[in-house]
Coordinates of C-alpha atoms in Angstrom, one line a residue:
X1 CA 12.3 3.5 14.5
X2 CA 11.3 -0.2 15.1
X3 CA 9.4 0.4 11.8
X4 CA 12.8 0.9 9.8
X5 CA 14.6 -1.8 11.7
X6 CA 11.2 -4.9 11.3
X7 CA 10.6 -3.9 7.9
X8 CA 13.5 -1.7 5.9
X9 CA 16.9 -3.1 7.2
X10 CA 16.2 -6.8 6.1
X11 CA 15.4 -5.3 2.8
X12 CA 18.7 -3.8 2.4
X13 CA 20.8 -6.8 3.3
X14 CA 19.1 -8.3 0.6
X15 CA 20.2 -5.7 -2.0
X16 CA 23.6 -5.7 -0.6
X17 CA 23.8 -9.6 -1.0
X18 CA 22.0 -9.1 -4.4
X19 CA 24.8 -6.7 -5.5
X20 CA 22.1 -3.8 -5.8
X21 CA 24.4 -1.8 -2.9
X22 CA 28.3 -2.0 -3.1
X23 CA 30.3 -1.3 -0.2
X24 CA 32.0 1.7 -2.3
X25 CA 28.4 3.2 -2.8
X26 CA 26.2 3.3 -0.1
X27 CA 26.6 4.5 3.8
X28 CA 23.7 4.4 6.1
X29 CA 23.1 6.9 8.8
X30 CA 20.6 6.4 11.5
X31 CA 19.4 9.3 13.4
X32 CA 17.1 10.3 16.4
X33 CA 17.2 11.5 19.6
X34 CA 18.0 8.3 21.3
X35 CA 21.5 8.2 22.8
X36 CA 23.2 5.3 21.1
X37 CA 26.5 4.4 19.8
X38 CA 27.4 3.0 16.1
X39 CA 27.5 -0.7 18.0
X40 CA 24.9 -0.4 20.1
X41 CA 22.6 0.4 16.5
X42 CA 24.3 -2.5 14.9
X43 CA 23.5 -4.6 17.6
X44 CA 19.9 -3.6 18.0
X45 CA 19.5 -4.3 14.2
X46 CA 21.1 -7.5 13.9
X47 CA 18.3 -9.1 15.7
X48 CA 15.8 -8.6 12.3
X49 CA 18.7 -9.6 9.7
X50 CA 19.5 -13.4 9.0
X51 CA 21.0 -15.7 11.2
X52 CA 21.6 -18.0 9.1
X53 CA 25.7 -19.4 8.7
X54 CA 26.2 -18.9 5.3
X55 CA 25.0 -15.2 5.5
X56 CA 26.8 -14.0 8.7
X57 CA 29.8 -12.7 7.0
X58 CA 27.8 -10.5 4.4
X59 CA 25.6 -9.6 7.9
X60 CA 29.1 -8.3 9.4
X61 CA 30.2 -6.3 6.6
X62 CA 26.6 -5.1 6.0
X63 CA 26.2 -3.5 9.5
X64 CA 29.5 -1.6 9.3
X65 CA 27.9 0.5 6.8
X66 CA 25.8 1.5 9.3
X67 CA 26.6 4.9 11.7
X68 CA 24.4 6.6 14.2
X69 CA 24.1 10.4 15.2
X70 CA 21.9 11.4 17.8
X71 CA 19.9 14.9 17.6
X72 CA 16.5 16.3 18.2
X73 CA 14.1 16.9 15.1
X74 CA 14.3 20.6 15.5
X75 CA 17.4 21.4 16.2
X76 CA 20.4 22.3 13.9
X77 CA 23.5 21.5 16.1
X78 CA 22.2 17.4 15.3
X79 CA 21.8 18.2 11.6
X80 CA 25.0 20.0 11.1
X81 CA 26.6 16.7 12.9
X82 CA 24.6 14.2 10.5
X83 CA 25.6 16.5 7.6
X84 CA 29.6 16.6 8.8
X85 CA 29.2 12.6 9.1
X86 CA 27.8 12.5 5.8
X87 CA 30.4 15.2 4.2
X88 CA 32.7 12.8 5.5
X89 CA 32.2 9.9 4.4
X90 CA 31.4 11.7 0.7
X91 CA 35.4 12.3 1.2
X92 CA 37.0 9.2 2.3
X93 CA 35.1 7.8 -0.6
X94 CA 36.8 10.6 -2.6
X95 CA 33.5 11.9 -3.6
X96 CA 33.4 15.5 -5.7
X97 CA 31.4 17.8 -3.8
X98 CA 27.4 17.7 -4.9
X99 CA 28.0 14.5 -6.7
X100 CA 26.8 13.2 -3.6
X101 CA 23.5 10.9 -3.5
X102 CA 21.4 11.9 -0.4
X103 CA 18.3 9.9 0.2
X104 CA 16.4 10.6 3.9
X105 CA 13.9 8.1 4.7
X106 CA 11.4 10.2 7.5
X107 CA 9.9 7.0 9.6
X108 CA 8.5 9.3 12.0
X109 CA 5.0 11.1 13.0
X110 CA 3.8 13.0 10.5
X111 CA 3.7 16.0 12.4
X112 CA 7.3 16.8 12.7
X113 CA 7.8 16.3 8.6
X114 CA 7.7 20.0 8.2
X115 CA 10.5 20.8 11.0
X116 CA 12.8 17.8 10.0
X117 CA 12.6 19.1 6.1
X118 CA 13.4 22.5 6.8
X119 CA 16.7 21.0 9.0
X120 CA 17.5 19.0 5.9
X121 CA 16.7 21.6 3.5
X122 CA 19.2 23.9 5.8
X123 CA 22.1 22.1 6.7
X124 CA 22.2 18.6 4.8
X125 CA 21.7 19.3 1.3
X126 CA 24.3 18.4 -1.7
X127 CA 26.3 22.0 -2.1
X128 CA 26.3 21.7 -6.0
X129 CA 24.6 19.7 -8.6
X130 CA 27.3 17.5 -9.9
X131 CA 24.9 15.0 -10.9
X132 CA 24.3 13.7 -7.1
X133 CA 20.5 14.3 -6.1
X134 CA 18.7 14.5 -2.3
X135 CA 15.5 12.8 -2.0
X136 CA 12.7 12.9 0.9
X137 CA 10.3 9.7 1.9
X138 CA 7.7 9.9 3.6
X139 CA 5.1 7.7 4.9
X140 CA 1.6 7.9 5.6
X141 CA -0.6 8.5 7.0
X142 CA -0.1 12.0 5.2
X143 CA -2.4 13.9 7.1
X144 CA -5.7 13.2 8.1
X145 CA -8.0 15.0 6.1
X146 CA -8.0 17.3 2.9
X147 CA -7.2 20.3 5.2
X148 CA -4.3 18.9 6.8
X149 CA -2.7 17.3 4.4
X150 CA -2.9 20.3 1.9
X151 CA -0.6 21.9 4.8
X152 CA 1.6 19.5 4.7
X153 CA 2.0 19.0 1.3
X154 CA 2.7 22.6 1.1
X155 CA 4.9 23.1 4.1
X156 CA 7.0 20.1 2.2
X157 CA 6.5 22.1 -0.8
X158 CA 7.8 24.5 -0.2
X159 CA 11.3 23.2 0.9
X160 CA 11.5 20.6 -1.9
X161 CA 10.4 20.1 -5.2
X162 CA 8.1 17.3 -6.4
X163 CA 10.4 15.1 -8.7
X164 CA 12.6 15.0 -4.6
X165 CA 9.7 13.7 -2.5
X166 CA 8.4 10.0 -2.4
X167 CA 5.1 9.3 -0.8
X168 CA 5.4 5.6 0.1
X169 CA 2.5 3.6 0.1
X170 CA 3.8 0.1 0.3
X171 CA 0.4 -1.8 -1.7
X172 CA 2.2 -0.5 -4.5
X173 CA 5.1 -2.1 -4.2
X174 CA 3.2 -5.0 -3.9
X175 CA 3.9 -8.4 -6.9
X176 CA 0.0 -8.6 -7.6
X177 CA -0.8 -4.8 -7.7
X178 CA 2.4 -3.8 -9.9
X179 CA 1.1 -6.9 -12.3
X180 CA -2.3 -5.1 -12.7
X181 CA -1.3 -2.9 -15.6
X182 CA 0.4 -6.2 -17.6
X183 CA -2.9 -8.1 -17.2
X184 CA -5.3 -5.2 -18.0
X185 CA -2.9 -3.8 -21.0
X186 CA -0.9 -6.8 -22.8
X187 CA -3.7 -9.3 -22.8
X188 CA -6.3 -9.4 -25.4
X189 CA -8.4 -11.0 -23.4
X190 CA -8.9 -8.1 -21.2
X191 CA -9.4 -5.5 -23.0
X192 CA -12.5 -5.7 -24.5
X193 CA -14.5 -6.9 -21.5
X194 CA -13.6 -4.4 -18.9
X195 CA -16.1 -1.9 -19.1
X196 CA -20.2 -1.6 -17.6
X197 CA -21.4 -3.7 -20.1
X198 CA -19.9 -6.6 -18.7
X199 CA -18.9 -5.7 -15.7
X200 CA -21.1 -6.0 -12.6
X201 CA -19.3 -4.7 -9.5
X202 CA -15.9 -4.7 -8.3
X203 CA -14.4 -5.6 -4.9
X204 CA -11.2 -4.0 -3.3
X205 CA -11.1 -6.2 0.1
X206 CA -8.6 -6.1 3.0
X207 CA -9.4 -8.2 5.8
X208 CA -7.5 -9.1 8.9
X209 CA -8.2 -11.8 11.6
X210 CA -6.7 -10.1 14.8
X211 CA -7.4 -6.5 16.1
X212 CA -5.5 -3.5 17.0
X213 CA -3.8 -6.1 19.4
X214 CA -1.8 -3.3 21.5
X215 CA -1.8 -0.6 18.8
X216 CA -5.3 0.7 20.1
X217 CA -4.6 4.3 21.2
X218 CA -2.4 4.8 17.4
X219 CA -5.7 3.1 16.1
X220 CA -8.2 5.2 17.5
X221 CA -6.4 8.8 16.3
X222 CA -7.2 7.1 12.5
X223 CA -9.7 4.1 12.3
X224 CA -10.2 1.3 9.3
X225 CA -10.8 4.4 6.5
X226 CA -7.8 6.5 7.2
X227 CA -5.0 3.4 7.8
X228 CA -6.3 1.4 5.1
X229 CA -9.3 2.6 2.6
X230 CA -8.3 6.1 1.9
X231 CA -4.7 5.0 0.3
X232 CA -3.8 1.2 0.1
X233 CA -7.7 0.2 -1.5
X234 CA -7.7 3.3 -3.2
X235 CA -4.4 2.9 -4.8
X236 CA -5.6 -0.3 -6.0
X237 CA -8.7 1.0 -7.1
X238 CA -6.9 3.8 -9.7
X239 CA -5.0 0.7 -10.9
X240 CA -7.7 -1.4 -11.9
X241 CA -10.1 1.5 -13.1
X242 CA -7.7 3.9 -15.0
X243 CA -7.3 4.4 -18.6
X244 CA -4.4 3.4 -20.7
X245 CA -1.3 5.6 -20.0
X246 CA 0.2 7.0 -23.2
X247 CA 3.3 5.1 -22.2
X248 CA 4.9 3.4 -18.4
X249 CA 6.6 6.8 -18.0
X250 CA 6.0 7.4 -13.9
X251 CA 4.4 11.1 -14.8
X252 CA 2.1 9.2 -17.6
X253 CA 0.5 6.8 -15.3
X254 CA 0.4 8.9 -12.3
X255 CA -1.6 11.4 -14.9
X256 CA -4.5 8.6 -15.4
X257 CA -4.9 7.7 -11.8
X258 CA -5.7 11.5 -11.0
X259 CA -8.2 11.4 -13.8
X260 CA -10.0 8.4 -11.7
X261 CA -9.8 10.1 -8.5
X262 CA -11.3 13.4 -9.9
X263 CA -14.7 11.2 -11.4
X264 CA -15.6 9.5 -8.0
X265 CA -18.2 11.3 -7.3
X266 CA -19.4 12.3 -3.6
X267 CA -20.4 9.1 -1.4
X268 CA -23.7 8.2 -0.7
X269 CA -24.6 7.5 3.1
X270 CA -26.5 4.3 2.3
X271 CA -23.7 3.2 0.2
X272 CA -21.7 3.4 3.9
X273 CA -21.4 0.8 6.7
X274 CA -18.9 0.9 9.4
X275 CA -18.5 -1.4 12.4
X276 CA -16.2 -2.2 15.4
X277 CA -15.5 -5.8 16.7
X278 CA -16.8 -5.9 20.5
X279 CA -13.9 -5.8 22.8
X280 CA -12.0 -2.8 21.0
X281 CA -12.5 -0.7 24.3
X282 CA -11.9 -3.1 26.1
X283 CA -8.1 -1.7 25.2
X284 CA -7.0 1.0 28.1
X285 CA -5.9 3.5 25.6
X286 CA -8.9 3.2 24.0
X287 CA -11.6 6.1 25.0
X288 CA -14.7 4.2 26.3
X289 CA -17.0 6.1 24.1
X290 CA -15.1 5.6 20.7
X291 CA -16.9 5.7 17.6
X292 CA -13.9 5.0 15.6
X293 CA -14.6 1.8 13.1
X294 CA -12.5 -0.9 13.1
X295 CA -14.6 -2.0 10.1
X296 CA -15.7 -0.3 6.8
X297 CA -17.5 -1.1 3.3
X298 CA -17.9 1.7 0.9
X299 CA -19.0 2.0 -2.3
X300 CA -17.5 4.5 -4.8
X301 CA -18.8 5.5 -8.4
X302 CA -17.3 6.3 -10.9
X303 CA -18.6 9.2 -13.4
X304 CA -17.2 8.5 -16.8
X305 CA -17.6 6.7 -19.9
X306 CA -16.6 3.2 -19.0
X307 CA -17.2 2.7 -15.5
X308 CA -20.9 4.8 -15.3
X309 CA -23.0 2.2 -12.9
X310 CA -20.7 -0.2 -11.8
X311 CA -20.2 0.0 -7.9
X312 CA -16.4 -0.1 -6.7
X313 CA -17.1 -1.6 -2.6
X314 CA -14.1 -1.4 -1.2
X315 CA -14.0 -3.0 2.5
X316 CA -12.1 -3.2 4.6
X317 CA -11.8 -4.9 8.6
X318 CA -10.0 -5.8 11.5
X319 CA -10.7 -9.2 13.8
X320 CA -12.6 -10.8 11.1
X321 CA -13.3 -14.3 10.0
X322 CA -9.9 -14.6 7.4
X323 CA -7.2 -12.6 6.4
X324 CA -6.8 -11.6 2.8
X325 CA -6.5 -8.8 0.5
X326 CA -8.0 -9.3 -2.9
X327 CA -9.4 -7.5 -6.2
X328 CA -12.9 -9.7 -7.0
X329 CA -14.2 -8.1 -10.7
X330 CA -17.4 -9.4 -11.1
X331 CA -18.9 -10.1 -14.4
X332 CA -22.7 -9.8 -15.7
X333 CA -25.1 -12.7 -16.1
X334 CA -25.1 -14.9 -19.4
X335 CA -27.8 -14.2 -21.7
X336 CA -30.2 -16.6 -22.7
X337 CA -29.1 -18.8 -19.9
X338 CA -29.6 -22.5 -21.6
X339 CA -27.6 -24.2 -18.8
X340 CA -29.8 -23.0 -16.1
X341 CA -26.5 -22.4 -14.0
X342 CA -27.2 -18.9 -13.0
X343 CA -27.9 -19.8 -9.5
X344 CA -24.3 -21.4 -9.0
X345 CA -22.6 -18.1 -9.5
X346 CA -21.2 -15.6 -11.8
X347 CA -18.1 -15.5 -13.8
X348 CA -15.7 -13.7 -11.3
X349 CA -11.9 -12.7 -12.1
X350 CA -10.1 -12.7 -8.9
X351 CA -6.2 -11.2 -8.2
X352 CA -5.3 -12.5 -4.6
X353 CA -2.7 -10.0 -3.3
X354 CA -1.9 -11.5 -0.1
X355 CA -1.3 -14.3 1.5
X356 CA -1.0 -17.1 -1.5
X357 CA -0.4 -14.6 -4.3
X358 CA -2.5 -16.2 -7.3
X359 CA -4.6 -14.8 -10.0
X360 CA -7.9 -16.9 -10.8
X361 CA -10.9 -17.0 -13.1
X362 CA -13.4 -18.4 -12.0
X363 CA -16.2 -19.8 -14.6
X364 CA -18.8 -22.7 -14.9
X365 CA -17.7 -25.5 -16.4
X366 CA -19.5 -29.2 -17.6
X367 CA -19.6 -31.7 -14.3
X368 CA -17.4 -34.5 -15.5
X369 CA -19.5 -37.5 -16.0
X370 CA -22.4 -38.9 -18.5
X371 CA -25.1 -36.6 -17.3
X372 CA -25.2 -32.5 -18.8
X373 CA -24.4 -30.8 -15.4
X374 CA -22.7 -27.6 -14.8
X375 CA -20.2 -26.9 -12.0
X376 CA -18.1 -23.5 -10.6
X377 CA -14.4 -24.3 -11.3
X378 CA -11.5 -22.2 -12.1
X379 CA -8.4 -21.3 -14.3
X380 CA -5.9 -20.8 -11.7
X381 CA -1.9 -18.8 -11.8
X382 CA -1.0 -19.6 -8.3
X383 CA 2.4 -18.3 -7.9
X384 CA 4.0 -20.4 -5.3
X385 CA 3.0 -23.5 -7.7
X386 CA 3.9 -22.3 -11.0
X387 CA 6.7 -20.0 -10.0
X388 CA 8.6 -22.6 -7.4
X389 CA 12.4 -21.3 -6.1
X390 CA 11.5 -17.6 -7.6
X391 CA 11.4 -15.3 -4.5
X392 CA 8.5 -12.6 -4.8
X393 CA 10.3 -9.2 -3.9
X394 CA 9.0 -7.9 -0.5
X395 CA 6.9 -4.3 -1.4
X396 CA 9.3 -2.1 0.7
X397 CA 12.1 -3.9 -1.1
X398 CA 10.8 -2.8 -4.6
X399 CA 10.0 0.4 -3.1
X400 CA 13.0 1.5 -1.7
X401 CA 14.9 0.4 -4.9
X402 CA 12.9 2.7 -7.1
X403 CA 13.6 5.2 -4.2
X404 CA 17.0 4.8 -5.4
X405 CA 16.7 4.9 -9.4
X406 CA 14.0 7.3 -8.8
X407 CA 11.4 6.2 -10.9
X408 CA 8.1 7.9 -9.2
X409 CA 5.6 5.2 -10.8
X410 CA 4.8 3.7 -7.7
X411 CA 4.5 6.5 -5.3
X412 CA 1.8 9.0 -4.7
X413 CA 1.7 12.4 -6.2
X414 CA 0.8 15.8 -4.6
X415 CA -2.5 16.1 -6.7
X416 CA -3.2 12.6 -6.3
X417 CA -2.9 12.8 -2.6
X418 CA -5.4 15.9 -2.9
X419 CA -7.7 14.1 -4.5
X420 CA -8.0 11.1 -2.5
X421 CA -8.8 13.3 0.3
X422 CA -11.4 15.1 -1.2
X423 CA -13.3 11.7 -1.6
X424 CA -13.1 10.9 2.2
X425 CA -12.9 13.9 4.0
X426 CA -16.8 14.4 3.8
X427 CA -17.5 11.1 5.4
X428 CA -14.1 10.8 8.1
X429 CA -15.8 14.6 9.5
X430 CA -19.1 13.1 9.6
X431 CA -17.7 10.1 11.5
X432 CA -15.4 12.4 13.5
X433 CA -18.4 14.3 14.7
X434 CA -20.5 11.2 15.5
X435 CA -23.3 11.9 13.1
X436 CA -22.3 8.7 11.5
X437 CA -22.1 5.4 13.8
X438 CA -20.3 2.3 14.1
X439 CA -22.2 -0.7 14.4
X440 CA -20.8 -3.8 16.7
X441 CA -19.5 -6.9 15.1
X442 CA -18.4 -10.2 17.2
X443 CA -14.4 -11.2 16.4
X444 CA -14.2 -13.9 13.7
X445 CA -17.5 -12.8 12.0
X446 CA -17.6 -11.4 8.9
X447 CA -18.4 -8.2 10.1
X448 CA -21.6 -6.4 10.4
X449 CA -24.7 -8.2 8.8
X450 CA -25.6 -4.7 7.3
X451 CA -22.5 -4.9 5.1
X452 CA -23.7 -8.2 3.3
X453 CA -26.7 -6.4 3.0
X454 CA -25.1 -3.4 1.2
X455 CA -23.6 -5.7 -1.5
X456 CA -26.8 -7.3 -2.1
X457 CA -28.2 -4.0 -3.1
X458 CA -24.9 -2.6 -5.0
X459 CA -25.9 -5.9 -7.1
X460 CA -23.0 -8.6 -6.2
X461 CA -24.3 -12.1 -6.0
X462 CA -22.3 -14.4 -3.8
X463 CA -21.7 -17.7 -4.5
X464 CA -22.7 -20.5 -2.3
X465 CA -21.4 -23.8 -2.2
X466 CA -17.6 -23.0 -3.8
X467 CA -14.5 -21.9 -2.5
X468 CA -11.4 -21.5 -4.2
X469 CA -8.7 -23.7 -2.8
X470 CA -4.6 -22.5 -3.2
X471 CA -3.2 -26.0 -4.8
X472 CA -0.1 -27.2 -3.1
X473 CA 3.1 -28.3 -4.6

């Protein structure tokens, strides 16, 4: 899949010149139905790897751990192949039987999961448990509503266990998002103040300054809510709303992000806007009457003890005005306001995930000077300044690493997937049926007007007349 080659390959060339893979310890095996030989794979990856001098030896020797069997998804003659090149290898390594480490990485549509499991589940398991392990990934989108992923999950289910399967969801991977936990949980600072009585709102924003751009037709099967909302934003959102895990044990804090999940209560149809950018039919794959929205904000609420009455908007949109993703927590007015700075702006804490990593508060501060003036500035982490040289692991990289260890942390539980469905299912029917419209936004804008409006009502003031700057080096 081009998918595996753009994004996954890269990433293992890095943990083979890292050390994490040894040549005595890892084999890769690519497999699909294309007809292809071991060099004609190696040359179609080599195109995403480094070109650089210094690395094309470690390129060479990388690539000839790479081997290619070509089979259908549903058949067992190309399984019982990929199985006997496996078995193989396992023995020219001098590898006991079972002690084997099988890890299948499923970059394919969603809908053949089931079939390819039950060919790995027949023919390529480890024969014996010698301390060896075989492990599923999968990617999303993981169905497309509570009904259909509950199938999937237990067609899986039934072939593998749950400590062997790895939902993927790459935001977790993410510097920014796995830092969340550290800044809410080891800083004094933190603790006290994150809670409705001084919290005003919170923001979850993706935004992205091109459109489908080719990917219409895949687009249109999902729209903004499915491919970004129901699992990267929400992810975020169990991070930054969750209780204290009783330790960092995976099963620990995948056991408080449920507990979020199951206390968002139903979503309201004003707290709803959805849009799509004029021109996103103009794309021949996509169906001239499409309703699907290329543009979303939605609020969620919370039902429990700390978060009762703060609104979680979570937006996200394609062929906007910038491109970002960030977590904006908003705090509460001052009391007794003896500055008269209200009107420049709240206190705001704001974790920018991508591009320009940085975490930044921003707060009012005295104008410098001889009059008594008040001005927005901020306290500013950005990483590319104050970490210079250290390289930022790419999500998939981390990912795919823990993939290896297997330490579940970062990936998405059965009953967490369950739940996040049940949140969006509702509203992705009423969508699906038409009852619930997409309103048309120009490209570049910041989407539709009605969205600013929504804010404004869930109580987030914007500030006028400041914006944050990433300092250069």
């Amino acid at each position: 899949a081009i998918l595996l080659r753009k994004r996954h390959f890269p990433r293992f060339i890095t943990f083979y010149r890292q050390g994490f893979l040894q040549l005595n310890d890892v084999h890769i095996f690519g497999y699909s139905r294309t007809k292809l030989s071991d060099d004609e794979l190696r040359d179609r990856i080599r195109g995403y790897l480094p070109q650089a001098k210094e690395v094309k030896d470690d390129v060479s020797n990388f690539l000839q751990l790479i081997k290619y069997v070509s089979g259908s998804y549903d058949a067992r003659e190309g399984f019982q192949e990929l199985d006997k090149a496996i078995s193989e290898h396992e023995l020219s390594k001098n590898s006991t039987e079972g002690s084997s480490r099988r890890l299948f990485y499923l970059a394919l549509p969603p809908s053949v999961y089931p079939q390819v499991c039950k060919m790995i589940k027949s023919h390529c398991m480890n024969r014996s448990d010698l301390g060896g392990w075989t492990r599923i990934v999968v990617e999303k989108p993981f169905g497309k509503d509570l009904a259909s992923a509950e199938e999937l999950s237990s067609q899986i289910g039934e072939l593998f266990d749950e400590p062997q399967i790895y939902r993927i969801d790459h935001y977790l991977g993410k510097e920014l998002v796995q830092n969340l936990l550290v800044l809410r949980f080891a800083n004094r600072f933190f603790l006290p103040l994150w809670n409705r009585d001084n919290i005003a709102n919170i923001q979850i924003v993706f935004r992205e300054d091109f459109g489908t751009e080719g990917r219409g037709g895949y687009f249109d099967q999902y729209g903004i809510i499915r491919d970004i909302i129901q699992n990267h934003l929400l992810q975020v959102l169990c991070l930054v709303a969750m209780e204290k895990p009783v330790s960092m044990k995976p099963e620990h804090v995948r056991d408080e992000k449920v507990k979020v999940l199951q206390s968002v209560v139903p979503i309201k149809d004003e707290e709803v806007v959805l849009g799509q950018y004029q021109g996103y039919k103009d794309d021949p794959t996509v169906p001239d009457n499409s309703n699907t929205p290329t543009f979303a904000t939605v609020i969620l609420r919370i039902h429990n003890e700390r978060w009762e009455g703060v609104p979680f908007i979570l937006k996200a949109g394609k062929a906007l005005n910038s491109r970002k993703a960030e977590i904006r927590v908003q705090f509460k007015d001052v009391p007794g306001d003896i500055f008269k700075c209200q009107k420049q702006g709240r206190n705001e804490f704001v974790i920018r995930l991508q591009p320009s990593e940085a975490i930044y508060m921003k707060l009012t501060v005295k104008q410098p000077g001889l009059e008594m003036s008040t001005v927005q500035s901020e306290l500013d982490l950005s990483y590319r300044q104050r970490y210079q040289g250290v390289v930022i692991p790419e999500a998939y990289e981390r990912l795919i690493l823990d993939t290896i260890k297997g330490d579940q942390q970062h990936f998405v539980r059965r009953d967490e997937l369950k739940a996040a469905w049940e949140i969006f299912t509702p509203l992705l029917h009423s969508i699906d049926k038409g009852e619930f419209k997409s309103l048309p936004y120009k490209p570049g804008s910041r989407g539709p007007a009605q969205a600013d409006q929504l804010l404004e009502r869930a109580g987030y003031v914007q500030t006028h007349g400041y914006i944050w700057i990433p300092p250069t080096l």
